[in-house]
Coordinates of C-alpha atoms and ligand atoms in Angstrom, one line a residue:
M1067 CA -42.6 10.0 -6.1
L1068 CA -39.5 10.8 -3.2
L1069 CA -36.1 9.0 -3.5
C1070 CA -32.5 8.1 -2.2
D1071 CA -29.6 7.1 -3.1
I1072 CA -27.6 4.8 -0.7
I1073 CA -24.4 3.8 -0.4
F1074 CA -23.3 0.4 0.7
P1075 CA -20.0 -0.3 1.7
Q1076 CA -19.6 -2.8 -1.4
N1077 CA -17.5 -2.1 -4.2
L1078 CA -19.9 -0.1 -6.3
S1079 CA -21.3 2.9 -6.8
Y1080 CA -24.6 4.6 -5.0
L1081 CA -27.6 2.6 -5.9
T1082 CA -31.5 4.5 -6.4
Y1083 CA -34.0 3.6 -3.6
I1084 CA -37.4 4.6 -4.0
V1085 CA -38.6 6.5 0.3
P1086 CA -42.0 4.4 1.7
E1087 CA -45.2 6.9 2.2
E1088 CA -44.5 6.3 5.6
L1089 CA -40.1 6.9 5.6
K1090 CA -41.0 10.5 3.7
E1091 CA -40.9 12.4 7.3
R1092 CA -38.1 10.6 8.9
I1093 CA -35.6 10.4 6.1
R1094 CA -32.6 12.2 5.6
P1095 CA -29.0 12.6 4.6
G1096 CA -26.4 10.6 6.4
Q1097 CA -29.0 8.3 8.6
I1098 CA -28.0 4.5 8.6
V1099 CA -30.9 2.9 6.2
Q1100 CA -31.1 -1.1 5.7
A1101 CA -32.4 -1.7 2.3
P1102 CA -32.9 -4.7 -0.3
I1103 CA -29.6 -6.0 -2.5
R1104 CA -28.2 -8.6 -4.1
G1105 CA -31.1 -10.4 -2.3
R1106 CA -30.0 -10.2 0.9
I1107 CA -31.5 -7.3 3.2
K1108 CA -28.1 -4.3 4.3
S1109 CA -27.6 -1.5 6.5
G1110 CA -26.1 1.5 4.2
V1111 CA -25.8 5.8 3.9
V1112 CA -28.2 7.8 3.5
F1113 CA -26.3 9.6 0.1
R1114 CA -29.4 12.4 -1.2
I1115 CA -32.8 12.7 -1.4
H1116 CA -34.1 13.4 -4.3
S1117 CA -36.9 13.3 -7.0
D1118 CA -35.5 12.8 -10.0
V1119 CA -36.4 9.6 -12.2
A1120 CA -32.9 8.9 -14.3
E1121 CA -33.7 6.8 -17.5
G1122 CA -32.6 3.4 -17.2
M1123 CA -33.0 3.1 -14.3
G1124 CA -35.4 0.1 -14.6
S1125 CA -37.4 -0.7 -12.0
L1126 CA -36.9 1.4 -8.0
R1127 CA -37.2 -0.7 -5.3
S1128 CA -38.2 0.7 -1.3
I1129 CA -35.5 1.2 1.2
D1130 CA -36.9 -1.0 4.2
D1131 CA -36.2 0.6 6.9
I1132 CA -34.3 3.4 8.5
I1133 CA -32.2 2.0 12.0
L1134 CA -30.4 5.5 13.1
D1135 CA -32.8 7.9 13.0
K1136 CA -29.8 10.9 14.5
P1137 CA -27.6 10.6 10.7
L1138 CA -24.2 9.0 11.2
F1139 CA -22.5 11.1 8.7
S1140 CA -23.3 14.9 8.8
E1141 CA -24.5 16.7 5.0
K1142 CA -19.9 18.2 5.0
L1143 CA -18.8 14.5 6.1
L1144 CA -21.5 13.2 2.8
S1145 CA -19.4 15.8 1.0
L1146 CA -15.9 14.6 1.6
I1147 CA -16.8 11.3 0.9
N1148 CA -18.1 12.5 -2.3
W1149 CA -15.1 14.3 -3.2
A1150 CA -12.9 11.2 -2.0
A1151 CA -14.9 8.7 -4.6
D1152 CA -14.2 12.3 -7.4
Y1153 CA -10.0 12.8 -6.5
Y1154 CA -9.3 9.2 -5.9
S1155 CA -11.3 7.7 -8.9
T1156 CA -13.2 4.8 -7.7
N1157 CA -16.5 4.3 -6.2
H1158 CA -18.9 5.6 -3.2
G1159 CA -19.0 2.8 -1.5
L1160 CA -15.2 1.9 -1.5
V1161 CA -14.5 4.6 0.2
L1162 CA -17.9 3.9 3.1
K1163 CA -15.8 0.9 3.5
A1164 CA -12.3 3.0 3.8
T1165 CA -15.1 5.1 7.5
P1166 CA -15.6 4.0 10.1
F1167 CA -19.1 3.2 9.1
K1168 CA -17.9 -1.0 9.8
D1169 CA -17.0 -0.3 12.9
F1170 CA -20.0 1.2 13.9
I1171 CA -22.7 -0.7 12.6
R1172 CA -21.0 -3.1 14.6
K1173 CA -22.0 -5.4 17.8
R1174 CA -21.7 -2.7 20.8
R1175 CA -19.9 -3.8 24.2
K1176 CA -20.6 -1.5 27.1
G1177 CA -19.0 -1.3 30.0
Q1178 CA -15.3 -0.2 31.0
L1179 CA -12.6 0.1 27.1
H1180 CA -8.9 -0.2 28.0
L1181 CA -7.2 3.1 27.4
P1182 CA -4.4 3.7 28.1
S1183 CA -3.7 5.5 31.5
G1184 CA -2.4 9.9 31.2
T1185 CA 0.3 11.3 32.1
D1186 CA 1.0 14.0 34.7
K1187 CA 4.3 15.1 32.8
P1188 CA 4.7 19.0 32.3
L1189 CA 3.9 19.3 28.1
S1190 CA 6.1 22.6 27.0
I1191 CA 6.4 24.5 24.3
P1192 CA 8.8 27.7 23.2
E1193 CA 7.8 30.5 24.6
A1194 CA 7.4 32.4 20.7
D1195 CA 5.0 29.7 19.7
R1196 CA 2.0 30.2 21.9
G1197 CA 1.8 34.1 20.1
H1198 CA 1.1 31.5 17.6
V1199 CA -1.7 29.1 19.5
K1200 CA -3.2 32.5 20.0
R1201 CA -3.1 33.6 16.3
V1202 CA -4.6 29.4 14.9
L1203 CA -7.6 29.6 17.4
A1204 CA -8.4 32.9 16.4
T1205 CA -9.4 31.8 13.0
R1206 CA -13.1 31.2 12.8
R1207 CA -12.6 29.8 9.0
Y1208 CA -10.9 27.2 7.2
R1209 CA -7.1 27.8 6.9
T1210 CA -4.8 25.6 6.7
F1211 CA -1.6 26.4 9.4
L1212 CA 1.3 24.4 8.5
Y1213 CA 3.2 24.1 12.0
K1214 CA 7.2 23.6 12.2
A1215 CA 7.8 22.2 15.6
A1216 CA 11.5 22.6 16.9
D1217 CA 11.3 19.4 18.0
R1218 CA 8.5 16.5 17.8
E1219 CA 7.4 17.3 22.2
Y1220 CA 6.9 20.5 20.8
E1221 CA 3.6 19.5 18.2
V1222 CA 2.0 17.4 21.3
G1223 CA 2.4 20.6 23.6
F1224 CA 1.3 22.7 20.7
T1225 CA -1.8 20.5 20.3
C1226 CA -2.5 20.5 24.1
L1227 CA -2.4 24.1 24.3
L1228 CA -4.6 24.2 21.4
L1229 CA -7.6 22.0 23.4
E1230 CA -8.0 23.3 26.4
R1231 CA -9.9 26.1 24.3
I1232 CA -11.9 24.2 22.0
S1233 CA -14.5 21.9 22.8
S1234 CA -14.5 19.8 19.6
A1235 CA -12.0 18.3 17.4
V1236 CA -10.4 15.5 15.4
V1237 CA -6.8 14.8 15.4
L1238 CA -5.3 12.2 13.7
V1239 CA -1.2 11.2 13.6
P1240 CA 0.5 8.0 12.0
E1241 CA 0.5 5.4 13.7
I1242 CA -1.5 3.5 16.9
R1243 CA 1.3 4.4 19.6
D1244 CA 1.2 7.8 18.8
A1245 CA -3.1 7.9 19.4
E1246 CA -1.9 6.2 23.1
A1247 CA 0.6 8.8 23.6
V1248 CA -1.9 11.8 22.6
Y1249 CA -4.4 10.1 23.8
S1250 CA -2.4 10.4 27.3
A1251 CA -1.0 13.6 27.2
L1252 CA -4.5 14.9 27.1
S1253 CA -6.4 13.6 29.4
G1254 CA -3.6 14.2 31.9
M1255 CA -4.9 17.9 31.2
L1256 CA -7.7 18.1 29.6
E1257 CA -11.3 17.3 31.9
R1258 CA -13.2 16.3 29.1
D1259 CA -13.7 13.4 28.1
V1260 CA -11.0 12.6 24.7
A1261 CA -12.3 9.4 22.3
I1262 CA -9.4 7.6 20.8
Y1263 CA -11.3 5.0 17.9
H1264 CA -8.0 3.4 16.1
S1265 CA -8.0 -0.7 14.6
G1266 CA -5.4 -1.5 17.7
L1267 CA -9.5 -1.7 19.1
K1268 CA -10.8 -4.6 19.6
G1269 CA -14.5 -4.4 16.8
S1270 CA -17.0 -3.9 20.1
E1271 CA -15.1 -1.2 22.0
K1272 CA -14.6 0.4 18.1
A1273 CA -18.2 0.6 18.5
E1274 CA -18.9 1.3 21.6
V1275 CA -16.1 4.4 20.7
L1276 CA -17.3 5.5 17.6
H1277 CA -21.5 5.6 19.4
G1278 CA -20.1 7.8 22.4
I1279 CA -19.2 10.1 19.5
H1280 CA -21.5 9.5 17.6
E1281 CA -24.3 10.4 21.1
G1282 CA -22.6 13.4 21.8
R1283 CA -20.5 12.0 25.0
Y1284 CA -16.7 13.0 23.2
G1285 CA -15.3 16.9 21.5
I1286 CA -12.4 15.1 21.2
V1287 CA -11.6 12.1 18.9
V1288 CA -7.9 11.2 18.5
G1289 CA -7.2 8.1 15.9
T1290 CA -5.9 6.6 13.5
R1291 CA -6.5 7.2 9.6
S1292 CA -9.7 6.4 9.5
A1293 CA -10.8 8.2 12.5
V1294 CA -10.2 11.5 9.9
F1295 CA -13.6 10.4 9.0
A1296 CA -14.4 10.6 12.6
P1297 CA -18.6 11.2 12.8
L1298 CA -18.0 14.0 15.4
H1299 CA -21.0 16.9 13.8
S1300 CA -19.6 20.1 14.2
P1301 CA -15.9 20.0 14.8
S1302 CA -13.9 23.7 15.2
M1303 CA -10.8 22.2 14.4
I1304 CA -8.9 19.3 12.4
I1305 CA -5.1 18.7 14.2
V1306 CA -2.4 16.0 12.0
L1307 CA 0.3 15.1 13.4
R1308 CA 3.9 14.1 11.9
E1309 CA 2.0 15.1 8.6
H1310 CA 4.9 14.0 6.7
S1311 CA 4.5 10.6 7.3
S1312 CA 3.5 7.9 5.2
A1313 CA 1.1 5.7 6.9
Y1314 CA -1.0 8.6 6.6
K1315 CA -1.0 7.4 2.9
Q1316 CA -4.4 4.1 3.3
E1317 CA -2.3 0.8 1.9
E1318 CA -6.2 -0.5 0.5
S1319 CA -8.0 0.7 -2.7
P1320 CA -9.4 3.9 -2.6
R1321 CA -5.8 4.6 -1.4
I1322 CA -6.6 7.4 0.2
N1323 CA -4.0 9.6 1.8
V1324 CA -6.3 11.1 5.1
R1325 CA -3.5 14.3 6.0
D1326 CA -5.3 15.4 2.2
A1327 CA -8.1 14.3 3.0
A1328 CA -8.1 16.3 6.6
V1329 CA -7.5 19.4 4.8
M1330 CA -10.9 18.4 3.0
R1331 CA -13.0 17.9 5.5
G1332 CA -11.7 21.6 8.0
Y1333 CA -12.4 23.0 3.8
L1334 CA -15.7 21.8 3.9
E1335 CA -16.4 22.1 7.4
N1336 CA -14.7 26.1 7.4
I1337 CA -12.6 25.2 10.4
P1338 CA -9.0 25.3 10.4
V1339 CA -6.2 23.0 9.9
V1340 CA -3.5 22.4 12.0
L1341 CA -0.7 20.2 10.8
A1342 CA 2.2 19.8 12.4
S1343 CA 6.0 18.6 11.6
V1344 CA 8.8 18.5 12.6
T1345 CA 10.3 17.7 9.5
P1346 CA 7.0 19.1 6.9
S1347 CA 6.4 17.1 3.8
S1348 CA 7.7 18.3 0.8
E1349 CA 4.3 19.0 -0.9
S1350 CA 3.3 20.8 2.8
Y1351 CA 6.4 23.3 2.3
L1352 CA 5.1 24.2 -1.0
N1353 CA 2.0 24.8 -0.1
A1354 CA 3.2 27.0 2.6
I1355 CA 6.1 29.0 0.2
R1356 CA 2.4 28.8 -1.9
K1357 CA 1.1 30.9 0.2
K1358 CA -2.0 28.2 -0.1
Y1359 CA -0.9 26.7 3.6
T1360 CA 0.3 30.1 6.5
M1361 CA 3.4 28.8 7.6
I1362 CA 4.2 29.0 12.1
G1363 CA 6.2 27.8 14.4
S1364 CA 10.1 29.1 15.9
A1365 CA 13.1 27.7 15.7
E1366 CA 13.8 28.2 19.7
G1367 CA 14.3 25.5 21.7
I1368 CA 15.8 23.2 18.4
R1369 CA 18.6 21.2 19.6
R1370 CA 21.6 20.1 17.4
P1371 CA 23.3 17.4 18.2
E1372 CA 26.5 16.6 17.4
V1373 CA 27.0 14.9 13.5
I1374 CA 30.2 13.3 12.1
I1375 CA 30.6 11.8 9.3
V1376 CA 32.9 9.1 8.9
S1377 CA 33.5 8.0 5.1
H1378 CA 34.2 4.0 4.3
K1379 CA 34.2 3.0 0.5
E1380 CA 32.4 -0.4 0.7
T1381 CA 35.1 -3.6 -1.7
R1382 CA 35.3 -6.4 -1.2
D1383 CA 38.0 -6.4 0.1
K1384 CA 36.9 -4.4 3.2
R1385 CA 36.6 -5.1 6.2
P1386 CA 32.4 -3.6 6.7
L1387 CA 33.4 -1.4 9.8
S1388 CA 35.9 1.9 9.2
R1389 CA 38.5 2.2 11.8
D1390 CA 37.5 5.4 12.8
T1391 CA 33.7 4.4 13.4
A1392 CA 35.5 0.4 15.6
R1393 CA 37.2 3.8 17.5
R1394 CA 34.5 5.2 18.5
L1395 CA 32.3 2.5 19.4
R1396 CA 34.9 1.2 21.8
N1397 CA 36.0 4.0 23.4
L1398 CA 32.7 4.6 25.3
S1399 CA 32.2 3.3 28.5
H1400 CA 29.6 0.4 29.4
N1401 CA 27.5 2.7 30.9
E1402 CA 25.9 4.8 27.9
Q1403 CA 23.9 3.2 25.2
V1404 CA 24.4 2.6 21.7
L1405 CA 22.8 2.5 18.9
A1406 CA 23.7 0.8 16.3
I1407 CA 21.6 1.2 13.0
I1408 CA 21.7 -0.8 9.5
H1409 CA 19.3 -0.7 7.4
R1410 CA 20.0 -4.2 5.4
T1411 CA 19.2 -7.7 5.7
G1412 CA 20.8 -10.7 6.1
Y1413 CA 25.6 -11.3 6.1
S1414 CA 26.1 -9.4 2.6
L1415 CA 26.1 -10.0 -1.3
L1416 CA 28.8 -12.7 -3.4
V1417 CA 31.4 -11.1 -5.8
C1418 CA 33.4 -13.5 -7.6
Q1419 CA 37.1 -12.4 -7.2
E1420 CA 38.3 -13.5 -10.2
C1421 CA 35.5 -11.7 -12.8
D1422 CA 34.3 -9.7 -10.9
S1423 CA 30.5 -10.2 -11.1
M1424 CA 27.7 -9.9 -8.6
V1425 CA 25.9 -13.3 -7.8
E1426 CA 22.6 -12.9 -9.1
C1427 CA 19.1 -14.6 -9.1
E1428 CA 18.9 -16.3 -12.6
R1429 CA 14.7 -15.1 -12.8
C1430 CA 14.8 -11.6 -11.9
G1431 CA 18.2 -10.7 -12.3
K1432 CA 18.9 -8.9 -8.9
P1433 CA 21.5 -9.2 -6.1
L1434 CA 21.6 -12.6 -4.0
V1435 CA 21.5 -12.1 -0.1
V1436 CA 23.7 -14.7 1.8
Y1437 CA 22.4 -15.5 5.0
R1438 CA 24.0 -17.3 7.8
K1439 CA 21.7 -18.7 10.0
G1440 CA 24.3 -20.8 11.7
Q1441 CA 25.6 -23.4 10.5
E1442 CA 23.4 -23.7 7.2
S1443 CA 24.6 -20.9 5.2
Y1444 CA 21.4 -20.2 1.9
M1445 CA 21.2 -17.3 -0.8
Q1446 CA 17.4 -15.3 -1.1
C1447 CA 16.6 -13.1 -4.0
H1448 CA 15.3 -10.0 -2.6
G1449 CA 12.8 -9.5 -5.7
C1450 CA 11.8 -12.4 -6.3
G1451 CA 12.3 -14.0 -3.4
Q1452 CA 13.3 -17.3 -4.5
K1453 CA 16.6 -19.3 -2.6
Y1454 CA 19.3 -20.7 -3.8
P1455 CA 22.5 -22.9 -1.8
L1456 CA 25.3 -21.0 -0.9
F1457 CA 26.9 -21.4 -4.6
S1458 CA 30.8 -22.1 -4.3
E1459 CA 31.4 -20.9 -7.9
C1460 CA 30.9 -18.3 -9.9
P1461 CA 28.1 -18.8 -12.5
H1462 CA 29.4 -16.2 -14.6
C1463 CA 33.4 -18.0 -15.2
G1464 CA 33.1 -20.4 -13.2
G1465 CA 35.6 -19.1 -10.8
Y1466 CA 36.0 -20.5 -7.5
R1467 CA 37.3 -17.5 -5.2
L1468 CA 34.5 -15.9 -4.2
G1469 CA 33.9 -13.5 -1.3
F1470 CA 31.4 -11.0 0.1
F1471 CA 30.8 -7.4 -0.6
G1472 CA 28.8 -5.3 1.6
A1473 CA 27.6 -5.9 5.1
G1474 CA 24.0 -6.5 5.7
I1475 CA 22.6 -6.8 9.9
E1476 CA 24.7 -10.2 10.3
R1477 CA 27.6 -9.2 9.1
I1478 CA 27.9 -6.5 11.0
E1479 CA 26.5 -7.8 14.3
E1480 CA 29.6 -10.4 13.7
E1481 CA 32.0 -7.3 13.0
L1482 CA 29.9 -5.6 16.5
K1483 CA 31.2 -8.8 18.8
K1484 CA 34.8 -8.4 17.7
I1485 CA 35.5 -4.9 17.7
V1486 CA 33.2 -4.3 21.3
A1487 CA 33.8 -5.5 25.1
R1488 CA 30.7 -5.0 25.2
K1489 CA 27.2 -7.8 25.0
V1490 CA 25.7 -7.1 21.1
V1491 CA 21.7 -6.8 21.1
R1492 CA 20.0 -7.5 17.7
V1493 CA 16.0 -6.2 18.0
E1494 CA 14.0 -6.9 14.6
V1495 CA 11.3 -7.1 16.3
P1496 CA 10.0 -4.2 17.1
E1497 CA 8.5 -5.1 20.3
T1498 CA 10.8 -6.3 22.1
R1499 CA 13.2 -4.8 25.2
P1500 CA 16.6 -5.4 25.6
D1501 CA 17.2 -6.4 29.3
Q1502 CA 18.9 -3.7 31.6
D1503 CA 18.9 -5.0 34.4
T1504 CA 22.4 -5.3 34.9
G1505 CA 24.3 -2.4 35.0
E1506 CA 26.6 -2.9 31.2
K1507 CA 23.9 -1.2 28.7
P1508 CA 24.3 -3.3 25.3
L1509 CA 24.9 -2.1 21.8
I1510 CA 21.8 -1.8 19.9
L1511 CA 21.9 -3.4 16.9
G1512 CA 18.7 -3.0 14.5
T1513 CA 17.0 -1.7 11.3
Y1514 CA 14.7 2.4 10.9
N1515 CA 12.5 0.1 12.5
T1516 CA 14.1 0.1 16.5
R1517 CA 12.1 4.1 16.1
R1518 CA 9.9 2.0 17.5
L1519 CA 11.7 0.9 20.4
D1520 CA 11.6 3.2 23.0
V1521 CA 15.5 3.5 23.9
R1522 CA 16.2 7.4 26.2
D1523 CA 20.1 9.0 26.2
I1524 CA 22.2 7.5 23.9
S1525 CA 25.2 8.2 23.7
L1526 CA 25.7 7.6 20.3
I1527 CA 23.5 7.0 16.9
A1528 CA 26.0 4.4 14.4
F1529 CA 23.8 5.0 10.6
L1530 CA 25.7 1.9 9.0
N1531 CA 26.1 2.9 5.4
P1532 CA 22.7 4.0 4.8
D1533 CA 23.9 4.9 1.4
A1534 CA 21.0 2.7 0.3
S1535 CA 18.4 5.3 1.2
L1536 CA 19.9 7.8 -0.7
N1537 CA 20.0 5.8 -4.0
R1538 CA 16.8 4.2 -4.6
F1539 CA 15.2 5.3 -7.8
E1540 CA 12.2 6.6 -6.1
V1541 CA 11.5 10.8 -6.1
K1542 CA 10.7 10.9 -1.4
A1543 CA 14.1 8.6 -1.2
V1544 CA 16.4 11.5 -0.1
E1545 CA 13.3 13.1 1.9
R1546 CA 12.7 10.3 3.6
F1547 CA 16.7 9.5 4.2
V1548 CA 17.0 13.0 6.8
Q1549 CA 13.1 12.9 7.8
D1550 CA 14.1 9.3 9.6
L1551 CA 17.4 11.3 10.7
F1552 CA 15.3 14.1 12.5
Y1553 CA 12.7 11.2 14.3
F1554 CA 16.7 9.8 16.0
R1555 CA 17.3 12.4 17.6
D1556 CA 15.0 12.7 20.0
F1557 CA 16.4 9.2 20.8
L1558 CA 19.7 11.1 22.0
G1559 CA 20.5 12.3 25.6
D1560 CA 21.8 15.3 26.6
N1561 CA 25.3 15.2 25.2
G1562 CA 24.5 12.3 22.1
R1563 CA 26.0 11.9 19.0
F1564 CA 25.5 10.9 15.8
L1565 CA 27.9 8.7 13.3
I1566 CA 26.9 8.9 9.9
Q1567 CA 29.5 6.3 8.7
T1568 CA 28.9 6.7 3.9
S1569 CA 30.5 6.0 1.3
I1570 CA 29.2 8.3 -0.4
P1571 CA 30.5 12.3 2.3
W1572 CA 29.8 14.9 0.2
H1573 CA 26.1 14.2 -0.7
R1574 CA 24.5 17.3 -0.2
V1575 CA 22.2 15.8 2.5
Y1576 CA 24.9 16.0 4.5
R1577 CA 25.5 19.2 5.2
Y1578 CA 22.1 20.1 6.1
V1579 CA 22.0 17.1 8.6
K1580 CA 25.4 19.0 10.5
G1581 CA 23.7 21.8 11.1
W1582 CA 20.4 19.9 11.4
D1583 CA 19.1 23.2 9.2
Y1584 CA 16.1 21.1 7.5
D1585 CA 14.3 24.3 6.0
G1586 CA 18.0 24.9 3.9
F1587 CA 17.9 21.4 3.1
I1588 CA 14.2 21.1 1.7
L1589 CA 14.6 24.3 0.0
D1590 CA 17.6 23.4 -1.7
E1591 CA 14.9 20.0 -2.9
L1592 CA 12.6 21.9 -4.6
K1593 CA 15.0 23.5 -6.5
R1594 CA 15.6 19.9 -8.2
R1595 CA 12.9 18.2 -8.1
R1596 CA 10.8 21.5 -9.9
Q1597 CA 14.0 21.9 -12.5
H1598 CA 13.1 18.4 -13.3
D1599 CA 9.1 18.4 -13.0
L1600 CA 9.1 16.0 -10.4
Y1601 CA 7.1 16.0 -7.2
P1602 CA 5.4 18.4 -5.8
Y1603 CA 5.3 20.0 -9.3
T1604 CA 3.9 17.5 -10.8
R1605 CA 1.3 15.0 -9.8
S1606 CA 0.5 11.2 -10.2
V1607 CA -1.0 8.3 -11.3
R1608 CA 0.2 5.1 -10.4
I1609 CA -2.2 2.5 -12.2
E1610 CA -1.5 -1.7 -12.2
I1611 CA -2.9 -3.0 -15.3
S1612 CA -4.1 -7.2 -14.5
S1613 CA -5.8 -9.9 -16.3
N1614 CA -7.2 -13.6 -16.1
S1615 CA -6.3 -14.8 -19.9
I1616 CA -2.0 -13.5 -21.9
I1617 CA -1.1 -10.0 -22.4
T1618 CA 0.4 -9.9 -25.9
H1619 CA 1.8 -6.6 -26.6
D1620 CA -0.9 -5.7 -28.8
R1621 CA -2.3 -5.4 -25.8
V1622 CA -0.8 -3.8 -24.5
D1623 CA -0.1 -1.1 -27.6
R1624 CA -3.7 -0.7 -27.5
V1625 CA -4.3 0.5 -23.9
M1626 CA -1.2 3.1 -25.1
D1627 CA -2.0 5.1 -27.4
S1628 CA -0.6 8.3 -28.3
A1629 CA -3.7 10.0 -25.9
V1630 CA -2.5 8.0 -22.5
K1631 CA 1.6 9.5 -23.8
S1632 CA 2.8 6.4 -21.0
L1633 CA 5.0 3.4 -21.1
P1634 CA 5.2 1.1 -19.1
L1635 CA 7.5 1.2 -16.0
D1636 CA 7.3 -2.4 -15.4
Y1637 CA 6.0 -5.7 -16.6
Q1638 CA 4.6 -9.4 -14.4
Y1639 CA 4.8 -12.4 -15.6
D1640 CA 4.0 -16.3 -14.5
E1641 CA 6.0 -18.6 -14.6
K1642 CA 5.2 -20.4 -18.2
G1643 CA 7.0 -16.8 -19.1
N1644 CA 3.4 -15.5 -20.6
L1645 CA 2.6 -11.6 -18.9
K1646 CA 0.2 -10.7 -16.7
G1647 CA 1.0 -7.2 -15.7
F1648 CA 2.2 -3.9 -16.5
S1649 CA 2.4 -1.3 -14.1
L1650 CA 2.7 2.6 -15.2
L1651 CA 2.6 5.8 -14.0
L1652 CA 0.8 9.6 -15.7
R1653 CA 2.2 12.0 -14.8
D1654 CA 1.5 15.7 -15.7
R1655 CA 1.5 19.5 -14.6
D1656 CA -2.5 20.5 -15.2
S1657 CA -4.6 18.0 -12.1
R1658 CA -6.8 18.7 -15.2
S1659 CA -5.3 16.9 -18.0
L1660 CA -4.2 13.6 -15.6
K1661 CA -8.0 13.0 -15.5
D1662 CA -8.2 13.2 -18.8
R1663 CA -5.6 11.3 -19.5
L1664 CA -6.6 8.3 -16.3
S1665 CA -9.7 8.2 -17.6
R1666 CA -9.4 8.2 -21.2
L1667 CA -6.7 5.1 -20.3
L1668 CA -9.0 3.2 -17.7
K1669 CA -11.4 3.9 -20.9
L1670 CA -9.3 2.1 -23.5
C1671 CA -8.7 -1.0 -20.7
R1672 CA -12.0 -1.7 -20.8
K1673 CA -12.3 -2.5 -23.9
E1674 CA -9.7 -4.9 -23.9
G1675 CA -11.4 -6.1 -21.2
L1676 CA -8.3 -5.7 -18.2
K1677 CA -8.5 -4.8 -14.5
A1678 CA -6.9 -1.8 -13.0
R1679 CA -5.8 -0.2 -10.1
I1680 CA -5.0 3.1 -9.4
D1681 CA -3.5 5.1 -6.9
I1682 CA -3.7 8.3 -6.7
D1683 CA -0.8 10.4 -5.4
P1684 CA 0.9 7.3 -4.6
V1685 CA 3.1 7.6 -1.6
F1686 CA 6.5 5.7 -3.1
L1687 CA 6.8 6.6 -6.6
Ligands
LIG1866 ZN1 33.6 -15.2 -12.3
LIG1867 ZN1 14.9 -13.6 -8.1

C-alpha cells in the first residue's frame, strides 16, 4: 500500500494518508493535495511518500486529489521545514504556517502589480570589496560569508554586484521598506525580473508573485521573513541584509529566526550564503572567529564623524539638558538640520523631596510616569498600564513636596522650546514628515523610531540620556545600543556630528563609539559574555508556562524538578492574586543537553496539564 504524510497549515504534526491507485503515478513530495481532516477537505503539502504502516495508525483515509502537479516545495525546502520543526521543538504544521504556503493557495489577482519604481542612483562599493565579490562568486558550494560593510550603502551595492552574475537567488531584508529599497536598486540595475514578497502586499498580490516564482518567471526574490521559504527550485545564493536585525525573529510561534533558517537553507541547497551588515551580530561574529563563517569586507570608505560626549547626571533639581548640550543646540544655524532623540515617553517620574522615594505603582511597584496632555495630567505604570491621577502627596510619608525626576519626551520638548529659537517638531508616528517648506529647518525630536524617517544630511544628532538602554537587564542591550548608533550615522551630512548626553560618560561603549571601532567593541563584548557564560557562548530557551486553572506552588515545584535545573524568572497573577503562569529560561553550553532538559520540562508540563510556549534562541532575554 502506498502512503503519504501530509502537512496541513495547522497546529499539528504531519498525518498519514493512503495514496489511491489512480494517483500513484502522479504523486510527488512537495505537491499540494487535498485530503479530509476533521470532517472537511483541506489543502496540505506532501511531505513524504512511503509504505511503512506504523502501529496505532488506526484506519487510514485516502487523499482526495492532487491540485498542483509541479511541487511547490523542493525536497530541500521540505528538509528545511523538517529542520525547523525539530530545531524549534514544534510541529510541522506550525512551520508550514510560517512559509508562504497559505499565501500561495489564496485567490490570485492577475494583472499589474504595484511595485516600487527602479532607481538609477549609481551604487558604489570600495575597490577592495570587488575582490570579495569575485571570491563569493567563485564559491559553488555551501559556505557562509559574513560581509562586514563599512557603510550601509555598500550592503546593497555588494548585493547588486553579486546578482549581476547569478540567475537565481533569495535576498532577505528585515523590514518592508528595505525590501522596497533593495528592489528599486536591483530592478534599476538588472534587466531580469525580480520578485518582491512581503507582508505589506495584498493577499491576491502575494499569490500572484508566488505563482510567478513557482512557474519560474522570476529568478530573484527579495523579501522579508517568510521569503526564506520562497519556492525557488534551485537558487544559487542566499543573501541576508542587516543580518543583525532582531526583526528576523518571527513574532508568532514557532518563532523561527529567519537569518538562521537562511544559513540552513544554504547548507541544504549546498550554495553560498552571504550575511551582510555594518554591525554584525555577536553570534555571527563568534561564528567567524570560530571559522564557521568567512569574514569578508574592507574598512575602506568608513565614515568617522565626530562624537561629543556630554556628562549630565539626572538629579531631582536639575534641568533635563546640561548647559553644554543647550549651548550646542542653540549655536546651530537655522538651516542646519537637527535631530534630538530621547527614548522615553511621558513627562518625567515623580520623587518625594522629603523622604526621597519614587512614586510607584501600587500593583507592581514600578515607578509611575507623569503624562501632561494639555491642562490634564495623569500618571501611568509602564509595567501593568494602570492609570492614576497626579499624586499631590507622597504615598510613603504623606509629604507634599513632590518633584519631577528625569525627563521623557514631553519634558524635553518643553525644555527645547525654551532653549532654541526655532520650531520644535515632535515626531512620534514614524511616517510623519515635518513640513520643510519654509527655509527654516525645525528641530526634530523623536524616539529611536525616528530611524524610519527619511531625514538625511543632519548636522547634529543629540542622544539625550540613552543610559537606560545600556542598563537594561538583557544580554544584547549594549550590543543593540551600539548597532542603533551606527545606524543613525547614515543620517548625518558630511560634517555632521553626534552629541551624547549621558550620566555615565565613562561607560566602555563610548570609547569605541568615539572611534567608530565596532570590531573593538564586539571583541570586548564577546570577552565579557564568555567570562559570564552568556549568549552566544551558551544557548537558551525561554518557556512561558500557563494554565486555565490556578497553579499551586506544589505544581510549580513538580515541574521544576532537578533534571530541569532552572528557576522561574517571573510569575503572572490574576486580579485575585492567584498564580496563572510563570516563565523560565534554560541556558546551556551544550545544545544536546539543553534539548534534553527542555523535553524533560515539556513532559512534566503535560503531566501537570500546563500549557508551555517555547522560544528557542530568544532575541530578548
Ligand atoms: Zn515621601
Ligand atoms: Zn503597575
